[in-house]
Coordinates of C-alpha atoms and ligand atoms in Angstrom, one line a residue:
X1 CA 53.6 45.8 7.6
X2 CA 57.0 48.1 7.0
X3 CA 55.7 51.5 7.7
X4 CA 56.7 52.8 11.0
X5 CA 53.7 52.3 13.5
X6 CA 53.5 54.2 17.4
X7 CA 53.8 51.4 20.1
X8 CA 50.6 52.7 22.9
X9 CA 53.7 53.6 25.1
X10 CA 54.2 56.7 23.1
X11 CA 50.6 58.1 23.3
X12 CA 50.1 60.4 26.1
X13 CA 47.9 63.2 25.1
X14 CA 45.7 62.7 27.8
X15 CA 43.2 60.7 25.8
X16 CA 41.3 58.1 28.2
X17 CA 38.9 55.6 26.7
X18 CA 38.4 54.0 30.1
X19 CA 39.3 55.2 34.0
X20 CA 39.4 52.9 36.6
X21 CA 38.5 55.7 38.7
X22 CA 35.3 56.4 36.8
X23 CA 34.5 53.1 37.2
X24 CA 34.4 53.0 40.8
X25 CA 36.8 50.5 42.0
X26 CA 37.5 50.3 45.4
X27 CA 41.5 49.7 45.8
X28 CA 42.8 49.8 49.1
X29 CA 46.3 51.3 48.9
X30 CA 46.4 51.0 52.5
X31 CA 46.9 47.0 52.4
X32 CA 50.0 47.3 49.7
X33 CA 52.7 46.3 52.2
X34 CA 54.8 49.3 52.5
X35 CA 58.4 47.7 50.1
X36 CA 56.0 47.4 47.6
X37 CA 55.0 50.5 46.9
X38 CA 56.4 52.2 43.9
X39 CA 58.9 55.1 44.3
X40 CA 58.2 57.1 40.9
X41 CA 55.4 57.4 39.1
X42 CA 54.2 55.1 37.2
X43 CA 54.2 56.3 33.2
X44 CA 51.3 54.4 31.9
X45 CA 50.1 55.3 28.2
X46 CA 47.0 57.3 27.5
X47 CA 45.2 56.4 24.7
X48 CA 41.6 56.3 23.6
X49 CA 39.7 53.5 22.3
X50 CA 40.4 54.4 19.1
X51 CA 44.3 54.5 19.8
X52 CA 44.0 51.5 21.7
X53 CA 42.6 49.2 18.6
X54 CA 45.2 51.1 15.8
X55 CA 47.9 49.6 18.7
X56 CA 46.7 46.1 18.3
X57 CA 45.4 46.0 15.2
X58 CA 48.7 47.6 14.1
X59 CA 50.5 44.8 16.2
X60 CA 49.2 42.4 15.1
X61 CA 49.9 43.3 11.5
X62 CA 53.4 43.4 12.3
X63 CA 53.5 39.6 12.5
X64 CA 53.9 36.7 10.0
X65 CA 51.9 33.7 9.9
X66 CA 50.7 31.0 7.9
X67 CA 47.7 33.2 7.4
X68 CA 49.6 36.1 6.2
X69 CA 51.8 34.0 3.7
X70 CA 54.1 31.1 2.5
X71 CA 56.3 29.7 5.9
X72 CA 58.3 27.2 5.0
X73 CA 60.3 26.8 8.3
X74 CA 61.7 22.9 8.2
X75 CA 61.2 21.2 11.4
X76 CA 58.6 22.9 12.6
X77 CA 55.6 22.2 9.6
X78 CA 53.8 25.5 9.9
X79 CA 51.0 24.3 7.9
X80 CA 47.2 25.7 7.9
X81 CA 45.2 24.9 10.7
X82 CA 41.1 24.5 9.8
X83 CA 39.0 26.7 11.6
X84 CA 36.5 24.4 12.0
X85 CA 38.7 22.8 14.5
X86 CA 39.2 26.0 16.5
X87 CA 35.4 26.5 16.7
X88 CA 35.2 23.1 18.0
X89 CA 37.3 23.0 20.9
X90 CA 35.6 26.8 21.8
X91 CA 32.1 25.0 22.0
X92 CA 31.0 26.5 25.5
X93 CA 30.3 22.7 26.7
X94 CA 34.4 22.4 26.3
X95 CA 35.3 25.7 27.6
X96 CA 33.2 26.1 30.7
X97 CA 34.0 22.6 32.3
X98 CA 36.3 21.9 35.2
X99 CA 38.5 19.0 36.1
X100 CA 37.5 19.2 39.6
X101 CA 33.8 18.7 38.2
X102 CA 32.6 15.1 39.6
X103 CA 32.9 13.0 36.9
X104 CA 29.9 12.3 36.1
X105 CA 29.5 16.0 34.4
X106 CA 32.7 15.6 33.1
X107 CA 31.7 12.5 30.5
X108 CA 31.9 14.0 27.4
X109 CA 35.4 15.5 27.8
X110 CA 36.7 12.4 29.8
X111 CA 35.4 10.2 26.6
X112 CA 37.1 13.0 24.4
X113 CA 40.6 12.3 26.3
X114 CA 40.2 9.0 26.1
X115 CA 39.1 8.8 22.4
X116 CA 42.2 11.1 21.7
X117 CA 44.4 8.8 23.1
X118 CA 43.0 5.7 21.1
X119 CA 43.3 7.6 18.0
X120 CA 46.5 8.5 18.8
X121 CA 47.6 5.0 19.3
X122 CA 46.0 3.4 16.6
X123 CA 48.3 6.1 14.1
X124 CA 51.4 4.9 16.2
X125 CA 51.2 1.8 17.3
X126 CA 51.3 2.6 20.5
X127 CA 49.9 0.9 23.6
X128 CA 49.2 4.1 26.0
X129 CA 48.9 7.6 25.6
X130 CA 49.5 10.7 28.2
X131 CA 47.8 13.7 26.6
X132 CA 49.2 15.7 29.7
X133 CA 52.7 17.4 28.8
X134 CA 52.1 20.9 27.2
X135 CA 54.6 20.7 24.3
X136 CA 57.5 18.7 22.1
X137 CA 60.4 19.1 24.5
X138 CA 57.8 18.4 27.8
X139 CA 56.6 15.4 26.5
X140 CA 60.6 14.1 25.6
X141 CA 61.0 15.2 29.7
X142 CA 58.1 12.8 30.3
X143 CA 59.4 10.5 28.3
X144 CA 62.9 10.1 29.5
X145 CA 61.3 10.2 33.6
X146 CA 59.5 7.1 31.9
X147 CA 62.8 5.3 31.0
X148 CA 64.3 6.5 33.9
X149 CA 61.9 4.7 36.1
X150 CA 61.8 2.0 34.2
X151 CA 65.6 1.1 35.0
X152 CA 65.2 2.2 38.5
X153 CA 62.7 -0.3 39.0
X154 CA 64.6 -3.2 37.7
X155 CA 67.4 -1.5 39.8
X156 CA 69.4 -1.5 37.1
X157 CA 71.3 2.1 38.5
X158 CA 74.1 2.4 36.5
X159 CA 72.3 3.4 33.4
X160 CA 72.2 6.8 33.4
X161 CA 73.3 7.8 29.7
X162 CA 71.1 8.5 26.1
X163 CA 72.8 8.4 23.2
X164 CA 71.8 11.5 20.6
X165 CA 73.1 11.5 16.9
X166 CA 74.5 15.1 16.3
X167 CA 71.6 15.7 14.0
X168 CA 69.1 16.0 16.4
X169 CA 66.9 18.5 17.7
X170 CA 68.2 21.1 20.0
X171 CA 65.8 20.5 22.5
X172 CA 66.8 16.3 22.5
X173 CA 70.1 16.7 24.4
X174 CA 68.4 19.5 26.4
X175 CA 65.8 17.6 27.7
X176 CA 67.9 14.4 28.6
X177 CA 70.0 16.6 30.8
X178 CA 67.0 18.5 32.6
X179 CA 66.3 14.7 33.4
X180 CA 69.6 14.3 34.6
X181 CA 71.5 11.8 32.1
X182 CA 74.6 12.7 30.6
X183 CA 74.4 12.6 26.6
X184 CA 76.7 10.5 24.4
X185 CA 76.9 12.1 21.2
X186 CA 77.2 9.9 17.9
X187 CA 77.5 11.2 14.3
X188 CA 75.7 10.3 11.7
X189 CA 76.0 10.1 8.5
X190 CA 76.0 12.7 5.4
X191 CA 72.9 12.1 5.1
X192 CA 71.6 12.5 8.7
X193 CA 71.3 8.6 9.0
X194 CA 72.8 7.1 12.2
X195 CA 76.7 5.6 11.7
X196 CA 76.4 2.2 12.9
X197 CA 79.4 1.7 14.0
X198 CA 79.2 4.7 15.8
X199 CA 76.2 3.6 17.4
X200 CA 77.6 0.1 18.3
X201 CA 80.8 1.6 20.0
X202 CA 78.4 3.6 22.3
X203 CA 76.4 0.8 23.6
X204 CA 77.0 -0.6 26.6
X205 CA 75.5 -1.1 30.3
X206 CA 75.4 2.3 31.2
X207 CA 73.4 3.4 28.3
X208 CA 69.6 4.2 29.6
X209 CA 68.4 4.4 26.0
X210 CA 68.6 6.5 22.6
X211 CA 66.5 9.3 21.2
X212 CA 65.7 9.3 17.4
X213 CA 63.6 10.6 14.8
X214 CA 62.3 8.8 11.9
X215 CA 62.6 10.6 9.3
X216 CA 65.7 12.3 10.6
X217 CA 66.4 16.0 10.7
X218 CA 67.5 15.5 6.9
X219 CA 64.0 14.3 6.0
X220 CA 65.5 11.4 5.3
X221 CA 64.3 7.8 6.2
X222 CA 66.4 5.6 8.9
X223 CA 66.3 2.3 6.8
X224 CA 68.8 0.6 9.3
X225 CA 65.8 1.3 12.0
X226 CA 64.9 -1.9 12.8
X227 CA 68.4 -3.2 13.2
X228 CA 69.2 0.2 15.7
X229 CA 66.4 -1.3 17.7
X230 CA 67.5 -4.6 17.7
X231 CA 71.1 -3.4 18.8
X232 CA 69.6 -1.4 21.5
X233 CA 67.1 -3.1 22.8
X234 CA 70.3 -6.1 23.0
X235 CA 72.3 -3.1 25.0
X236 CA 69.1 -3.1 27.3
X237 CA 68.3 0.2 26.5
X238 CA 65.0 1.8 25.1
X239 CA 64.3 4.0 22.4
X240 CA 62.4 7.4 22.7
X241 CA 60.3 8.3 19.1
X242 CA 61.0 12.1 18.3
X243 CA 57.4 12.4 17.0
X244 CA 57.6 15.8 17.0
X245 CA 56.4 15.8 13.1
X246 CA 54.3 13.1 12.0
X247 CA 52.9 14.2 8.9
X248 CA 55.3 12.3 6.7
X249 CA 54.2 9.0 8.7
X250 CA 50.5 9.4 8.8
X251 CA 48.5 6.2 8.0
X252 CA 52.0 5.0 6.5
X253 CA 54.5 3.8 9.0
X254 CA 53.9 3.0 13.0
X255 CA 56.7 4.5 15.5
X256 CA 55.5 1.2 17.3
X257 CA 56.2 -1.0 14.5
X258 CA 60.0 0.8 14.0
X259 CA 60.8 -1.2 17.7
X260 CA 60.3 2.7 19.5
X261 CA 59.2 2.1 23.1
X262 CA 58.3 5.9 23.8
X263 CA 57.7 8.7 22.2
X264 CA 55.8 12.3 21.9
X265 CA 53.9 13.7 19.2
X266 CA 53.9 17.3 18.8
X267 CA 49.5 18.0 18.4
X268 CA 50.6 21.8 17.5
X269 CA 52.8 20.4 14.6
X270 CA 51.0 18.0 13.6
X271 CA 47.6 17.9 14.3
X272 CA 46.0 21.0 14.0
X273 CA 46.5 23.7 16.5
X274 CA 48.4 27.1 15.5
X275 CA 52.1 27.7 16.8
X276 CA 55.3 29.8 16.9
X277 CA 54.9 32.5 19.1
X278 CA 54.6 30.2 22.5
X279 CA 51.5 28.1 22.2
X280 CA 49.0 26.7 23.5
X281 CA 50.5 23.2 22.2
X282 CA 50.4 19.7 23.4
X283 CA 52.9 17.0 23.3
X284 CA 51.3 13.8 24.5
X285 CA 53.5 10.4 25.1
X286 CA 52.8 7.0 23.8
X287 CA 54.6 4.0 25.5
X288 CA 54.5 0.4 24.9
X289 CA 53.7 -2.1 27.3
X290 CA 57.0 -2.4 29.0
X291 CA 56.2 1.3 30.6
X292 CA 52.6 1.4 30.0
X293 CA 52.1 1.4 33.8
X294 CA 54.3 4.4 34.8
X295 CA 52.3 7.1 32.8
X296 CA 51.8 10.2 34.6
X297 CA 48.4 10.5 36.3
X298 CA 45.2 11.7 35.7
X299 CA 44.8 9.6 33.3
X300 CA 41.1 8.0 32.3
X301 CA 39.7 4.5 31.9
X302 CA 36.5 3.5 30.7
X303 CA 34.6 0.9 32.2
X304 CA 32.0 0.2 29.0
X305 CA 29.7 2.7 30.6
X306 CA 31.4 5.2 32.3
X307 CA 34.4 7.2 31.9
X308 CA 36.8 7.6 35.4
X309 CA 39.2 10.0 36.2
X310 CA 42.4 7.7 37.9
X311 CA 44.2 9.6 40.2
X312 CA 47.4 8.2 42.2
X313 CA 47.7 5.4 40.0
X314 CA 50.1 2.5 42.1
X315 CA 53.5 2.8 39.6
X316 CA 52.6 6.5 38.2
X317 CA 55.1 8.7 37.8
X318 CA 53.1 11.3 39.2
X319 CA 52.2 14.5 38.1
X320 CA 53.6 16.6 34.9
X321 CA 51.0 19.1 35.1
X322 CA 48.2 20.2 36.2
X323 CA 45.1 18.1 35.5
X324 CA 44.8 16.6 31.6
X325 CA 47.4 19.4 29.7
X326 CA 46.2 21.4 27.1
X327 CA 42.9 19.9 26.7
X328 CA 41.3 22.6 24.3
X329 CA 44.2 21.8 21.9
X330 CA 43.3 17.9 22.2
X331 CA 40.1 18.9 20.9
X332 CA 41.1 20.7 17.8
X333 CA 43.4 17.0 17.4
X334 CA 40.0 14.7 17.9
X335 CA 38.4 17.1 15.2
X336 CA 41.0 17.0 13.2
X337 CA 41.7 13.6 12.9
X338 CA 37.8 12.7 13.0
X339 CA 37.4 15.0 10.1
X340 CA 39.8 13.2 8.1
X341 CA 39.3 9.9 8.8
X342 CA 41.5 6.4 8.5
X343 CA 41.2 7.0 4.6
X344 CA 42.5 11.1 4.1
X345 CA 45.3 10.7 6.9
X346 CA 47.5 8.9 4.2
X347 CA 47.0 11.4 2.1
X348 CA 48.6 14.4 4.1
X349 CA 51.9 11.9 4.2
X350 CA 51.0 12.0 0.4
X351 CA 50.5 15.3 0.1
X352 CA 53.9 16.7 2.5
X353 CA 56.0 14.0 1.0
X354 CA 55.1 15.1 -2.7
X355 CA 55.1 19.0 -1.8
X356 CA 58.8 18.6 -0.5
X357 CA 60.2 16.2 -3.3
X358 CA 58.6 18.8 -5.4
X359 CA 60.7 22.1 -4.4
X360 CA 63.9 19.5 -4.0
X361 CA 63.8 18.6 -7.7
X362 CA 62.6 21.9 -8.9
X363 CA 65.5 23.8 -7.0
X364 CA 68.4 21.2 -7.2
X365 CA 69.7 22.4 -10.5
X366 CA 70.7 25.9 -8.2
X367 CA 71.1 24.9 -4.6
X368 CA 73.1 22.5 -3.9
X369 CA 71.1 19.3 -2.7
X370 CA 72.8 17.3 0.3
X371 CA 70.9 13.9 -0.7
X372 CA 69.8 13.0 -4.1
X373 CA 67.2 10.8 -3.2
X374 CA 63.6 10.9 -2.9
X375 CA 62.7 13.0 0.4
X376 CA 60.3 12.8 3.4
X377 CA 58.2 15.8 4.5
X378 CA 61.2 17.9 4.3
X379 CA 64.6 18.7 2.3
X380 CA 68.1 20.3 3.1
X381 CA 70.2 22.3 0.7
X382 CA 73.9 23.4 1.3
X383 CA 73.5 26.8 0.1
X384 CA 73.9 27.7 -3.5
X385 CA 75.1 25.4 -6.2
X386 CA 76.8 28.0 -8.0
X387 CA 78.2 30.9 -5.6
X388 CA 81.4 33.1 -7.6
X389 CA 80.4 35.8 -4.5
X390 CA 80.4 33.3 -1.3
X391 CA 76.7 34.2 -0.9
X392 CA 75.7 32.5 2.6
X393 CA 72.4 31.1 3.7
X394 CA 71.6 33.5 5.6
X395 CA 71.8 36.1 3.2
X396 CA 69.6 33.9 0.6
X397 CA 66.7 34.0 3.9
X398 CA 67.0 37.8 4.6
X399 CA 66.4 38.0 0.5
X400 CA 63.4 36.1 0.7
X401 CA 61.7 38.3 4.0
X402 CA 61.6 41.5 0.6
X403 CA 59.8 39.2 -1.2
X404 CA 57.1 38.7 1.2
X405 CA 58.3 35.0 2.4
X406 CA 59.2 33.7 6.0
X407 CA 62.5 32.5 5.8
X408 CA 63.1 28.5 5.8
X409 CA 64.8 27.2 9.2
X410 CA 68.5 28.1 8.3
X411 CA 71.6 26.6 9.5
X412 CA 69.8 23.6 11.3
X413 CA 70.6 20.3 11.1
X414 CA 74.0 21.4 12.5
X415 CA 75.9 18.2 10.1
X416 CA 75.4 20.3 6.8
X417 CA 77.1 24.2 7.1
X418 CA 75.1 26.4 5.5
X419 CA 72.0 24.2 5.4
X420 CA 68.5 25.8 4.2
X421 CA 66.2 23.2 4.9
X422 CA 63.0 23.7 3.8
X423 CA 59.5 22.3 4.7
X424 CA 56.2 23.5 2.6
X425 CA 53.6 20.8 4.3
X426 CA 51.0 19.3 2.8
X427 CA 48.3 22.2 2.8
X428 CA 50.0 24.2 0.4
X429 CA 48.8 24.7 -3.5
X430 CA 51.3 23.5 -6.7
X431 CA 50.1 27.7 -7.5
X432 CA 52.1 28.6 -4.6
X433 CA 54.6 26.3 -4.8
X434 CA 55.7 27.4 -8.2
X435 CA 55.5 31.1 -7.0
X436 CA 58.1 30.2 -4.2
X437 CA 60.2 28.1 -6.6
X438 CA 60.5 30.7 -8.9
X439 CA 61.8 33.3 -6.0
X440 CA 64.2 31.0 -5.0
X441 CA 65.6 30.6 -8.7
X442 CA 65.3 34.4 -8.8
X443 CA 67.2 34.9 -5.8
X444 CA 69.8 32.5 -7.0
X445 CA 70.5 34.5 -10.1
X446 CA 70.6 37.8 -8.4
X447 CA 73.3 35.9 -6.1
X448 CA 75.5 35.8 -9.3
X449 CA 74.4 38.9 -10.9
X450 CA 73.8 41.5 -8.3
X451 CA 74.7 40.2 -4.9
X452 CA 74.7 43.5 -3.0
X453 CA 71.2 43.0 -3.5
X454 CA 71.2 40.0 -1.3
X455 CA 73.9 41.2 1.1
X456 CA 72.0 44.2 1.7
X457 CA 68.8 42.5 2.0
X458 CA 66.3 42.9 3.6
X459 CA 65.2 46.5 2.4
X460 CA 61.7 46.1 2.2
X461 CA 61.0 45.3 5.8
X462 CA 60.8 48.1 8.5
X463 CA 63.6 46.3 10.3
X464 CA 67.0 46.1 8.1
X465 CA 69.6 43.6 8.4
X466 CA 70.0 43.4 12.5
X467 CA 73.3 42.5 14.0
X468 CA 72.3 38.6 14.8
X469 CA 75.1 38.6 17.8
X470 CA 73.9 41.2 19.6
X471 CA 70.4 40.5 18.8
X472 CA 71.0 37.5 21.1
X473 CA 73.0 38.5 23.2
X474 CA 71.6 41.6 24.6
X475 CA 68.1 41.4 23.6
X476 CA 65.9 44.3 24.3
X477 CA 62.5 42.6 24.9
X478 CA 60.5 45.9 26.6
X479 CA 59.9 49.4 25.6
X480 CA 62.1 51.8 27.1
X481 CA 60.4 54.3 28.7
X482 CA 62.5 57.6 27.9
X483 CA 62.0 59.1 31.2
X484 CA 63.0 56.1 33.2
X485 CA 66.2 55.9 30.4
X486 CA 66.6 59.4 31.5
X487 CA 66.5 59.2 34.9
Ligands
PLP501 C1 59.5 21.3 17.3 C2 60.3 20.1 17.6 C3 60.6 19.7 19.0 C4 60.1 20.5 20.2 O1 58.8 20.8 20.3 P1 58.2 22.0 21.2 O2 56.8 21.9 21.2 O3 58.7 23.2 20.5 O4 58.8 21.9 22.6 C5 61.3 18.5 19.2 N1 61.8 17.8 18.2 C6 61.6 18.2 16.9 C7 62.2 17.3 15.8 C8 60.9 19.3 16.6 O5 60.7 19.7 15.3

């Protein structure tokens, strides 16, 4: 993983596991439109087969996964996905169907979409589900279109604001304004629970609705949920469900049942499909009945026989994609929640809420805990308890990449400075557990010892400490050919 590997852009010995050419292939330069022609010549690696699979098996070395070790990243529940649910959704059955098939090939994965979204509702509450937006922040987009329309048909126009507590997901206020409301920002509490008086002085007849998670970005539970509702639902607006990660709430606690009217669940957080690194995921929506009729088509219905495909549906938003999403990752969900059953989805809320409550008490004697009370699936330290050398957070995470750990999300939610939040889900062993927990006490002793050895950190990796600034702000995403730097 550290030792310098050759990217395929810098073999060109004139090694050539396969030629086009030899091959055949009839390309007819004449019909490239002449302004699209290249002017230099095009510097393509040469490589043979052999140099071709050290590039990608070298590649994908390079990255880190849940496979390749502990990934405690808060927010985002990187836990271990089962194979058995990836060879499911690759049966060929799944792979080789169409959505433009007439339906009456199309049964089996009709009655899979329209199991999925029973399942789904029966965990939430829920009256509807859309399995059609591809991800989190595409199903919050659905979701707010859903409010949206639902004031524009009462013809209620005015309301055109959501109110977001400042400890919400980055991709909250962004998706209310790609739906073109303006955001009203409330604080919340220490502890990442909403300020009700804050909340109060924000309603009014203008607000559209508010977006929440439950439990919040702290990992905390909102016990004043059911009064938000009432007081929103009083404002006439709705509440959206950041379902983004469930596991805390499985078989426990309905979104439904809270007083949420919408919401999204995030399947590749969730529900068993691999992320980080840009998908495939799925973010279906569940509505109530107030907005059950303006889901996004296709959807499907089942008639006691048959399965039907329902296209232009009379209120229907529309379309948010194409066809039914993701559907392969669906799959993966059905399995996944087949395979566990009514009975073992309680115990993964068991299991995540016990793994993070866990680390919290094991590590709260040297980082300083925010909240001293039990935890959902996830918790937030301020940094170090004790810190004589101002050791930040984000020297504590580079420390952790040279001892063979993915960093926890740092410096998210915004509310607490140098927050560390960490997440270890519910598929991970008390063995590895205590390994981690005894790194971080490590590291936190080293901070007070020897803290060059975290400020210098990482030294293990092939990458050292990179500038973070300019890391984002000029980015370098492609090789650079030398010759066309050159030149
Ligand atoms: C991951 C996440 C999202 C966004 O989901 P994407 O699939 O990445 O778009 C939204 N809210 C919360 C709380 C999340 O953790």
């Amino acid at each position: 993983m550290n030792k310098y590997t050759k990217s395929i852009f810098e073999y060109n010995n004139g090694q050539v596991g396969y030629d086009l050419q030899n091959n055949k292939i009839d390309y007819d330069v004449q019909r490239i439109i002449n302004n699209q022609k290249r002017e230099k010549e095009l510097t393509l690696p040469s490589a043979s087969e052999l140099e071709v699979i050290r590039h990608y098996t070298n590649l994908s070395q390079k990255n880190f996964g849940v496979e390749s070790g502990f990934y405690p990243l808060g927010s985002c529940t990187m836990k271990y996905n089962p194979k058995i649910n990836e060879l499911v959704s690759s049966f060929e059955n799944f792979a080789t169907s169409h959505p433009l098939l007439n339906e009456k090939y199309n049964q089996g994965s009709l009655k899979i979409y329209y199991d999925v979204c029973n399942l789904l509702c029966n965990i939430t509450g829920m009256k509807a589900f859309s399995l059609n937006p591809y991800a989190g922040a595409h199903g919050e987009l659905v979701g707010l279109m859903l409010i949206k329309q639902y004031h524009m048909n009462k013809k209620d126009y005015k309301r055109n604001k959501i109110i977001i507590p400042d400890s919400a997901h980055g991709t909250n206020p962004a998706s209310a304004s790609v739906c073109g409301f303006d955001t009203i920002k409330i604080t919340s509490n220490e502890d990442g629970r909403i300020n009700l008086d804050s909340l109060k002085k924000a309603l009014n007849d203008e607000i559209a609705g508010i977006m929440l998670t439950n439990p919040n970005t702290m990992g905390m539970f909102e016990k004043d949920i059911l009064e938000i509702s009432k007081l929103v639902h009083q404002a006439g607006g709705l509440l959206y469900y950041d379902g983004a990660n469930l596991n805390a709430l499985l078989g426990k606690v309905k979104p439904a049942d809270m007083g949420f009217d919408v919401m999204h669940i995030n399947i590749h957080k969730t529900f068993s499909t691999p992320h980080g690194g840009g998908g495939p995921g799925s973010g279906p929506v569940g509505v109530n009945d107030k907005l059950v009729d303006l889901l996004p088509d296709p959807k499907v219905s089942f008639d006691g026989k048959k399965y039907h495909a329902i296209e232009n549906s009379k209120k229907s938003i529309g379309r948010i994609s194409t066809f039914y999403g993701n559907f392969a990752v669906n799959i993966k969900a059905y399995a996944y929640i087949l395979s566990l059953g009514q009975e073992y989805l309680g115990s993964v809320a068991n299991m995540a809420v016990l793994n993070a409550n866990y680390i919290k008490e094991s590590l709260k004697d040297y980082y300083d805990l925010v909240i001293n009370e039990a935890c959902k699936h996830e918790v937030v330290f301020n940094g170090l308890k004790t810190n004589p050398n101002n050791i930040k957070t984000l020297d504590i995470s580079k420390k952790l990449l040279d001892y063979g750990y993915h960093a926890p999300t740092i410096y998210f939610p915004l509310i607490i400075e140098q927050a560390l939040m960490i997440e270890p889900t519910e598929t991970e062993s008390k063995a590895t557990l205590d390994e981690f927990i005894s790194v971080m006490i490590r590291i936190a002793k080293e901070a007070i010892d020897n803290p060059d050895l975290l400020l210098n950190a990482p030294q293990n990796t092939y990458i050292k400490r990179i500038d973070e600034v300019s890391a984002a702000r000029h980015p370098i995403l492609k090789y650079k050919d030398i010759k066309d730097a050159k030149g």
